[in-house]
PDB file of C-alpha atoms in Angstrom:
ATOM      1  CA  UNK I  27     -73.398 -16.128 -97.901  1.00 95.00           C
ATOM      2  CA  UNK I  28     -76.877 -15.135 -99.047  1.00 96.00           C
ATOM      3  CA  UNK I  29     -78.743 -16.474-102.098  1.00 97.00           C
ATOM      4  CA  UNK I  30     -78.602 -12.941-103.501  1.00 96.00           C
ATOM      5  CA  UNK I  31     -74.811 -13.330-103.740  1.00 97.00           C
ATOM      6  CA  UNK I  32     -75.366 -15.516-106.801  1.00 97.00           C
ATOM      7  CA  UNK I  33     -77.254 -12.752-108.644  1.00 96.00           C
ATOM      8  CA  UNK I  34     -74.296 -11.435-110.724  1.00 96.00           C
ATOM      9  CA  UNK I  35     -73.773 -14.945-112.113  1.00 97.00           C
ATOM     10  CA  UNK I  36     -77.449 -15.589-112.892  1.00 97.00           C
ATOM     11  CA  UNK I  37     -79.272 -12.359-113.745  1.00 96.00           C
ATOM     12  CA  UNK I  38     -77.415 -11.491-116.991  1.00 96.00           C
ATOM     13  CA  UNK I  39     -78.980 -14.594-118.582  1.00 95.00           C
ATOM     14  CA  UNK I  40     -82.478 -14.063-117.120  1.00 97.00           C
ATOM     15  CA  UNK I  41     -83.023 -10.335-117.571  1.00 96.00           C
ATOM     16  CA  UNK I  42     -86.214  -9.173-115.943  1.00 96.00           C
ATOM     17  CA  UNK I  43     -86.366 -11.919-113.338  1.00 97.00           C
ATOM     18  CA  UNK I  44     -87.520 -10.438-110.007  1.00 97.00           C
ATOM     19  CA  UNK I  45     -85.261 -10.812-106.993  1.00 96.00           C
ATOM     20  CA  UNK I  46     -87.583 -13.077-104.945  1.00 96.00           C
ATOM     21  CA  UNK I  47     -87.825 -15.538-107.837  1.00 97.00           C
ATOM     22  CA  UNK I  48     -84.058 -15.476-108.312  1.00 97.00           C
ATOM     23  CA  UNK I  49     -83.539 -16.201-104.610  1.00 97.00           C
ATOM     24  CA  UNK I  50     -85.991 -19.096-104.734  1.00 98.00           C
ATOM     25  CA  UNK I  51     -84.235 -20.615-107.769  1.00 98.00           C
ATOM     26  CA  UNK I  52     -80.831 -20.368-106.075  1.00 98.00           C
ATOM     27  CA  UNK I  53     -82.103 -21.957-102.871  1.00 98.00           C
ATOM     28  CA  UNK I  54     -83.836 -24.790-104.731  1.00 98.00           C
ATOM     29  CA  UNK I  55     -80.700 -25.444-106.813  1.00 98.00           C
ATOM     30  CA  UNK I  56     -78.667 -25.518-103.592  1.00 98.00           C
ATOM     31  CA  UNK I  57     -81.100 -27.986-102.019  1.00 98.00           C
ATOM     32  CA  UNK I  58     -80.939 -30.280-105.043  1.00 98.00           C
ATOM     33  CA  UNK I  59     -77.140 -30.041-105.102  1.00 98.00           C
ATOM     34  CA  UNK I  60     -76.762 -30.866-101.409  1.00 97.00           C
ATOM     35  CA  UNK I  61     -79.285 -33.719-101.553  1.00 96.00           C
ATOM     36  CA  UNK I  62     -77.536 -35.399-104.455  1.00 96.00           C
ATOM     37  CA  UNK I  63     -73.914 -34.841-103.439  1.00 97.00           C
ATOM     38  CA  UNK I  64     -73.998 -34.827 -99.607  1.00 95.00           C
ATOM     39  CA  UNK I  65     -71.403 -32.092 -99.941  1.00 95.00           C
ATOM     40  CA  UNK I  66     -72.600 -30.121 -96.913  1.00 96.00           C
ATOM     41  CA  UNK I  67     -71.192 -32.276 -94.155  1.00 95.00           C
ATOM     42  CA  UNK I  68     -70.600 -31.337 -90.535  1.00 94.00           C
ATOM     43  CA  UNK I  69     -69.030 -33.269 -87.645  1.00 94.00           C
ATOM     44  CA  UNK I  70     -70.784 -32.544 -84.377  1.00 92.00           C
ATOM     45  CA  UNK I  71     -69.277 -32.084 -80.965  1.00 93.00           C
ATOM     46  CA  UNK I  72     -69.108 -35.303 -78.911  1.00 95.00           C
ATOM     47  CA  UNK I  73     -72.342 -36.322 -77.197  1.00 95.00           C
ATOM     48  CA  UNK I  74     -71.976 -38.221 -73.946  1.00 95.00           C
ATOM     49  CA  UNK I  75     -73.359 -41.769 -74.046  1.00 95.00           C
ATOM     50  CA  UNK I  76     -75.977 -42.078 -71.314  1.00 95.00           C
ATOM     51  CA  UNK I  77     -77.077 -45.286 -69.662  1.00 95.00           C
ATOM     52  CA  UNK I  78     -80.633 -46.276 -70.567  1.00 95.00           C
ATOM     53  CA  UNK I  79     -80.840 -43.757 -73.435  1.00 96.00           C
ATOM     54  CA  UNK I  80     -80.955 -45.026 -77.024  1.00 95.00           C
ATOM     55  CA  UNK I  81     -81.925 -41.839 -78.902  1.00 95.00           C
ATOM     56  CA  UNK I  82     -79.513 -38.952 -79.574  1.00 95.00           C
ATOM     57  CA  UNK I  83     -80.249 -35.650 -81.287  1.00 92.00           C
ATOM     58  CA  UNK I  84     -78.561 -34.455 -84.461  1.00 91.00           C
ATOM     59  CA  UNK I  85     -78.138 -30.699 -84.355  1.00 89.00           C
ATOM     60  CA  UNK I  86     -78.284 -28.569 -87.504  1.00 91.00           C
ATOM     61  CA  UNK I  87     -75.448 -26.053 -87.992  1.00 92.00           C
ATOM     62  CA  UNK I  88     -78.025 -23.258 -88.367  1.00 92.00           C
ATOM     63  CA  UNK I  89     -81.765 -22.598 -88.505  1.00 94.00           C
ATOM     64  CA  UNK I  90     -81.422 -22.543 -92.312  1.00 96.00           C
ATOM     65  CA  UNK I  91     -80.272 -26.186 -92.454  1.00 96.00           C
ATOM     66  CA  UNK I  92     -81.941 -29.568 -92.135  1.00 94.00           C
ATOM     67  CA  UNK I  93     -80.514 -33.089 -92.046  1.00 94.00           C
ATOM     68  CA  UNK I  94     -80.371 -35.087 -95.281  1.00 94.00           C
ATOM     69  CA  UNK I  95     -78.775 -38.217 -93.859  1.00 92.00           C
ATOM     70  CA  UNK I  96     -76.357 -39.475 -91.228  1.00 92.00           C
ATOM     71  CA  UNK I  97     -73.005 -40.313 -92.769  1.00 92.00           C
ATOM     72  CA  UNK I  98     -71.041 -41.726 -89.818  1.00 94.00           C
ATOM     73  CA  UNK I  99     -71.307 -42.337 -86.099  1.00 96.00           C
ATOM     74  CA  UNK I 100     -68.280 -43.096 -83.927  1.00 97.00           C
ATOM     75  CA  UNK I 101     -68.217 -44.359 -80.363  1.00 95.00           C
ATOM     76  CA  UNK I 102     -64.768 -43.529 -79.120  1.00 88.00           C
ATOM     77  CA  UNK I 103     -62.463 -44.930 -81.809  1.00 90.00           C
ATOM     78  CA  UNK I 104     -65.063 -47.449 -83.006  1.00 94.00           C
ATOM     79  CA  UNK I 105     -67.356 -46.716 -85.943  1.00 96.00           C
ATOM     80  CA  UNK I 106     -70.910 -47.882 -85.409  1.00 97.00           C
ATOM     81  CA  UNK I 107     -72.573 -49.857 -88.204  1.00 96.00           C
ATOM     82  CA  UNK I 108     -75.579 -48.299 -89.977  1.00 95.00           C
ATOM     83  CA  UNK I 109     -78.562 -50.587 -90.426  1.00 93.00           C
ATOM     84  CA  UNK I 110     -82.152 -50.309 -91.593  1.00 91.00           C
ATOM     85  CA  UNK I 111     -85.090 -51.712 -89.686  1.00 91.00           C
ATOM     86  CA  UNK I 112     -85.460 -54.656 -92.047  1.00 93.00           C
ATOM     87  CA  UNK I 113     -81.904 -55.865 -91.437  1.00 94.00           C
ATOM     88  CA  UNK I 114     -81.770 -55.108 -87.717  1.00 94.00           C
ATOM     89  CA  UNK I 115     -83.573 -58.291 -86.508  1.00 95.00           C
ATOM     90  CA  UNK I 116     -81.083 -60.414 -88.430  1.00 95.00           C
ATOM     91  CA  UNK I 117     -78.126 -58.573 -86.933  1.00 94.00           C
ATOM     92  CA  UNK I 118     -79.571 -58.362 -83.435  1.00 95.00           C
ATOM     93  CA  UNK I 119     -82.467 -60.823 -82.931  1.00 94.00           C
ATOM     94  CA  UNK I 120     -83.534 -59.294 -79.612  1.00 94.00           C
ATOM     95  CA  UNK I 121     -83.010 -55.737 -80.874  1.00 93.00           C
ATOM     96  CA  UNK I 122     -86.048 -54.222 -79.119  1.00 92.00           C
ATOM     97  CA  UNK I 123     -84.852 -55.250 -75.642  1.00 94.00           C
ATOM     98  CA  UNK I 124     -81.119 -55.775 -76.127  1.00 95.00           C
ATOM     99  CA  UNK I 125     -78.798 -53.890 -73.768  1.00 95.00           C
ATOM    100  CA  UNK I 126     -75.033 -53.602 -73.611  1.00 95.00           C
ATOM    101  CA  UNK I 127     -72.320 -51.374 -72.237  1.00 93.00           C
ATOM    102  CA  UNK I 128     -71.567 -50.282 -75.823  1.00 94.00           C
ATOM    103  CA  UNK I 129     -73.921 -50.118 -78.829  1.00 96.00           C
ATOM    104  CA  UNK I 130     -72.869 -51.632 -82.156  1.00 96.00           C
ATOM    105  CA  UNK I 131     -75.458 -50.296 -84.639  1.00 97.00           C
ATOM    106  CA  UNK I 132     -77.394 -47.136 -85.346  1.00 95.00           C
ATOM    107  CA  UNK I 133     -80.453 -46.128 -87.306  1.00 93.00           C
ATOM    108  CA  UNK I 134     -82.456 -42.991 -88.095  1.00 86.00           C
ATOM    109  CA  UNK I 135     -85.742 -44.576 -89.106  1.00 75.00           C
ATOM    110  CA  UNK I 136     -88.006 -42.584 -86.807  1.00 73.00           C
ATOM    111  CA  UNK I 137     -86.699 -39.052 -87.242  1.00 74.00           C
ATOM    112  CA  UNK I 138     -84.009 -37.591 -89.505  1.00 77.00           C
ATOM    113  CA  UNK I 139     -82.859 -35.447 -86.590  1.00 87.00           C
ATOM    114  CA  UNK I 140     -82.397 -38.361 -84.177  1.00 92.00           C
ATOM    115  CA  UNK I 141     -80.268 -41.473 -84.288  1.00 94.00           C
ATOM    116  CA  UNK I 142     -81.119 -44.573 -82.266  1.00 95.00           C
ATOM    117  CA  UNK I 143     -78.338 -46.893 -81.152  1.00 96.00           C
ATOM    118  CA  UNK I 144     -78.568 -50.663 -80.626  1.00 96.00           C
ATOM    119  CA  UNK I 145     -78.192 -52.366 -78.203  1.00 97.00           C
ATOM    120  CA  UNK I 146     -79.369 -49.737 -75.738  1.00 96.00           C
ATOM    121  CA  UNK I 147     -76.395 -48.619 -73.647  1.00 96.00           C
ATOM    122  CA  UNK I 148     -76.412 -49.654 -69.994  1.00 95.00           C
ATOM    123  CA  UNK I 149     -73.629 -48.635 -67.605  1.00 91.00           C
ATOM    124  CA  UNK I 150     -71.349 -47.237 -70.348  1.00 92.00           C
ATOM    125  CA  UNK I 151     -67.770 -46.380 -69.481  1.00 91.00           C
ATOM    126  CA  UNK I 152     -67.473 -42.889 -67.962  1.00 92.00           C
ATOM    127  CA  UNK I 153     -66.816 -40.230 -70.584  1.00 91.00           C
ATOM    128  CA  UNK I 154     -67.648 -42.492 -73.539  1.00 94.00           C
ATOM    129  CA  UNK I 155     -69.108 -40.270 -76.260  1.00 95.00           C
ATOM    130  CA  UNK I 156     -70.770 -40.444 -79.668  1.00 96.00           C
ATOM    131  CA  UNK I 157     -69.425 -38.330 -82.516  1.00 96.00           C
ATOM    132  CA  UNK I 158     -71.869 -37.931 -85.391  1.00 95.00           C
ATOM    133  CA  UNK I 159     -71.228 -36.760 -88.947  1.00 95.00           C
ATOM    134  CA  UNK I 160     -74.290 -35.721 -90.924  1.00 94.00           C
ATOM    135  CA  UNK I 161     -75.062 -34.246 -94.342  1.00 95.00           C
ATOM    136  CA  UNK I 162     -77.317 -31.207 -94.550  1.00 96.00           C
ATOM    137  CA  UNK I 163     -79.256 -29.164 -97.072  1.00 97.00           C
ATOM    138  CA  UNK I 164     -80.758 -25.660 -96.908  1.00 98.00           C
ATOM    139  CA  UNK I 165     -84.355 -25.210 -95.858  1.00 97.00           C
ATOM    140  CA  UNK I 166     -86.807 -24.095 -98.555  1.00 96.00           C
ATOM    141  CA  UNK I 167     -86.917 -20.572 -97.081  1.00 96.00           C
ATOM    142  CA  UNK I 168     -83.220 -20.296 -96.212  1.00 97.00           C
ATOM    143  CA  UNK I 169     -81.957 -16.727 -95.858  1.00 97.00           C
ATOM    144  CA  UNK I 170     -78.318 -17.843 -95.839  1.00 97.00           C
ATOM    145  CA  UNK I 171     -76.340 -20.585 -97.544  1.00 97.00           C
ATOM    146  CA  UNK I 172     -73.041 -22.184 -96.485  1.00 96.00           C
ATOM    147  CA  UNK I 173     -70.084 -20.213 -97.827  1.00 96.00           C
ATOM    148  CA  UNK I 174     -68.542 -23.244 -99.550  1.00 95.00           C
ATOM    149  CA  UNK I 175     -71.379 -23.311-102.110  1.00 96.00           C
ATOM    150  CA  UNK I 176     -70.231 -19.962-103.441  1.00 95.00           C
ATOM    151  CA  UNK I 177     -66.531 -20.571-102.958  1.00 95.00           C
ATOM    152  CA  UNK I 178     -66.384 -24.010-104.626  1.00 95.00           C
ATOM    153  CA  UNK I 179     -69.595 -24.404-106.584  1.00 97.00           C
ATOM    154  CA  UNK I 180     -70.643 -20.933-107.754  1.00 97.00           C
ATOM    155  CA  UNK I 181     -70.860 -22.004-111.398  1.00 97.00           C
ATOM    156  CA  UNK I 182     -72.726 -25.228-110.601  1.00 98.00           C
ATOM    157  CA  UNK I 183     -75.348 -23.603-108.353  1.00 98.00           C
ATOM    158  CA  UNK I 184     -75.743 -20.696-110.774  1.00 98.00           C
ATOM    159  CA  UNK I 185     -76.329 -23.162-113.617  1.00 98.00           C
ATOM    160  CA  UNK I 186     -78.923 -24.913-111.490  1.00 98.00           C
ATOM    161  CA  UNK I 187     -80.731 -21.636-110.834  1.00 98.00           C
ATOM    162  CA  UNK I 188     -80.601 -20.640-114.509  1.00 98.00           C
ATOM    163  CA  UNK I 189     -82.038 -23.904-115.768  1.00 98.00           C
ATOM    164  CA  UNK I 190     -84.917 -23.575-113.317  1.00 98.00           C
ATOM    165  CA  UNK I 191     -85.660 -20.005-114.372  1.00 98.00           C
ATOM    166  CA  UNK I 192     -85.194 -20.533-118.106  1.00 98.00           C
ATOM    167  CA  UNK I 193     -87.562 -23.486-118.235  1.00 97.00           C
ATOM    168  CA  UNK I 194     -90.381 -21.476-116.662  1.00 97.00           C
ATOM    169  CA  UNK I 195     -93.160 -20.992-119.241  1.00 95.00           C
ATOM    170  CA  UNK I 196     -94.723 -17.657-120.090  1.00 94.00           C
ATOM    171  CA  UNK I 197     -92.016 -15.339-118.749  1.00 96.00           C
ATOM    172  CA  UNK I 198     -89.810 -12.884-120.605  1.00 96.00           C
ATOM    173  CA  UNK I 199     -86.603 -14.771-119.770  1.00 96.00           C
ATOM    174  CA  UNK I 200     -87.937 -18.196-120.769  1.00 97.00           C
ATOM    175  CA  UNK I 201     -85.455 -20.107-122.942  1.00 97.00           C
ATOM    176  CA  UNK I 202     -86.007 -23.886-122.770  1.00 96.00           C
ATOM    177  CA  UNK I 203     -83.149 -24.693-125.144  1.00 96.00           C
ATOM    178  CA  UNK I 204     -80.589 -22.751-123.118  1.00 97.00           C
ATOM    179  CA  UNK I 205     -82.227 -24.046-119.952  1.00 97.00           C
ATOM    180  CA  UNK I 206     -81.477 -27.598-121.089  1.00 97.00           C
ATOM    181  CA  UNK I 207     -77.840 -26.614-121.604  1.00 98.00           C
ATOM    182  CA  UNK I 208     -77.576 -25.235-118.074  1.00 98.00           C
ATOM    183  CA  UNK I 209     -79.315 -28.342-116.740  1.00 98.00           C
ATOM    184  CA  UNK I 210     -76.540 -30.411-118.297  1.00 98.00           C
ATOM    185  CA  UNK I 211     -73.886 -28.183-116.722  1.00 98.00           C
ATOM    186  CA  UNK I 212     -75.581 -28.515-113.353  1.00 98.00           C
ATOM    187  CA  UNK I 213     -75.883 -32.312-113.620  1.00 98.00           C
ATOM    188  CA  UNK I 214     -72.214 -32.610-114.617  1.00 98.00           C
ATOM    189  CA  UNK I 215     -71.202 -30.491-111.633  1.00 97.00           C
ATOM    190  CA  UNK I 216     -73.304 -32.656-109.328  1.00 97.00           C
ATOM    191  CA  UNK I 217     -71.617 -35.829-110.596  1.00 97.00           C
ATOM    192  CA  UNK I 218     -68.155 -34.315-110.136  1.00 95.00           C
ATOM    193  CA  UNK I 219     -68.970 -33.155-106.604  1.00 95.00           C
ATOM    194  CA  UNK I 220     -70.509 -36.528-105.719  1.00 94.00           C
ATOM    195  CA  UNK I 221     -67.316 -38.299-106.780  1.00 93.00           C
ATOM    196  CA  UNK I 222     -65.224 -35.859-104.731  1.00 89.00           C
ATOM    197  CA  UNK I 223     -67.411 -36.524-101.696  1.00 86.00           C
ATOM    198  CA  UNK I 224     -67.066 -40.288-102.185  1.00 81.00           C
ATOM    199  CA  UNK I 225     -63.326 -39.688-101.711  1.00 76.00           C
ATOM    200  CA  UNK I 226     -64.039 -37.289 -98.831  1.00 70.00           C
ATOM    201  CA  UNK I 227     -62.305 -34.752-101.080  1.00 63.00           C
ATOM    202  CA  UNK I 228     -58.979 -36.558-100.661  1.00 63.00           C
ATOM    203  CA  UNK I 229     -56.963 -38.673-103.121  1.00 60.00           C
ATOM    204  CA  UNK I 230     -57.333 -42.431-102.992  1.00 54.00           C
ATOM    205  CA  UNK I 231     -59.626 -45.265-103.939  1.00 47.00           C
ATOM    206  CA  UNK I 232     -63.311 -45.042-103.163  1.00 46.00           C
ATOM    207  CA  UNK I 233     -64.560 -47.152-100.297  1.00 45.00           C
ATOM    208  CA  UNK I 234     -68.182 -47.926-100.967  1.00 42.00           C
ATOM    209  CA  UNK I 235     -70.454 -47.476 -97.970  1.00 46.00           C
ATOM    210  CA  UNK I 236     -74.179 -47.438 -97.443  1.00 44.00           C
ATOM    211  CA  UNK I 237     -75.043 -43.756 -97.121  1.00 45.00           C
ATOM    212  CA  UNK I 238     -78.812 -43.809 -96.642  1.00 47.00           C
ATOM    213  CA  UNK I 239     -80.721 -46.045 -94.354  1.00 45.00           C
ATOM    214  CA  UNK I 240     -83.845 -46.409 -92.311  1.00 48.00           C
ATOM    215  CA  UNK I 241     -85.900 -43.681 -94.014  1.00 39.00           C
TER     216      UNK I 241
END
């Protein structure tokens, strides 16, 4: 969907707001929402593990998306372990030169769009592939937004846009008091979505994992 699709849910409370400013507020609210909840998650097609290659690209689902963080990496049926650069030498003392037929760890310290696996794979089994799951957010100039934001979180994103617009000083639609109210609605929606994502939107107990690393 487009940011303009949120207009009927935002404009009645910010009469006089020009369309470009409305679009910007919706996009920025969507960015904040996705950053805090990791709700925009995509699983990529398998990427063949190549001997002598440690770095693998993370592809964005569109030109309007950028990576927030890597959530999971699987090698066949095995889940690789995320690690930051501080912990890596303890886990793998010879990490800079270590080689193996199968890596055990991964990191994204050098580029959010690339993961690096450790040890470096050498002579991997034929057909062995990496499957990566990453969280995304819209770019600052996004022309489109993922449909699920409107389908599941229309009220939350709209509240986020309204609080941004209402707390702007010196404009006809400025209303800091009401803006604070919509900020609270937005924050509550973020917390609810974050909890749902911690469950992967399925019932059951939360398994705590390290979500961000190496940045």
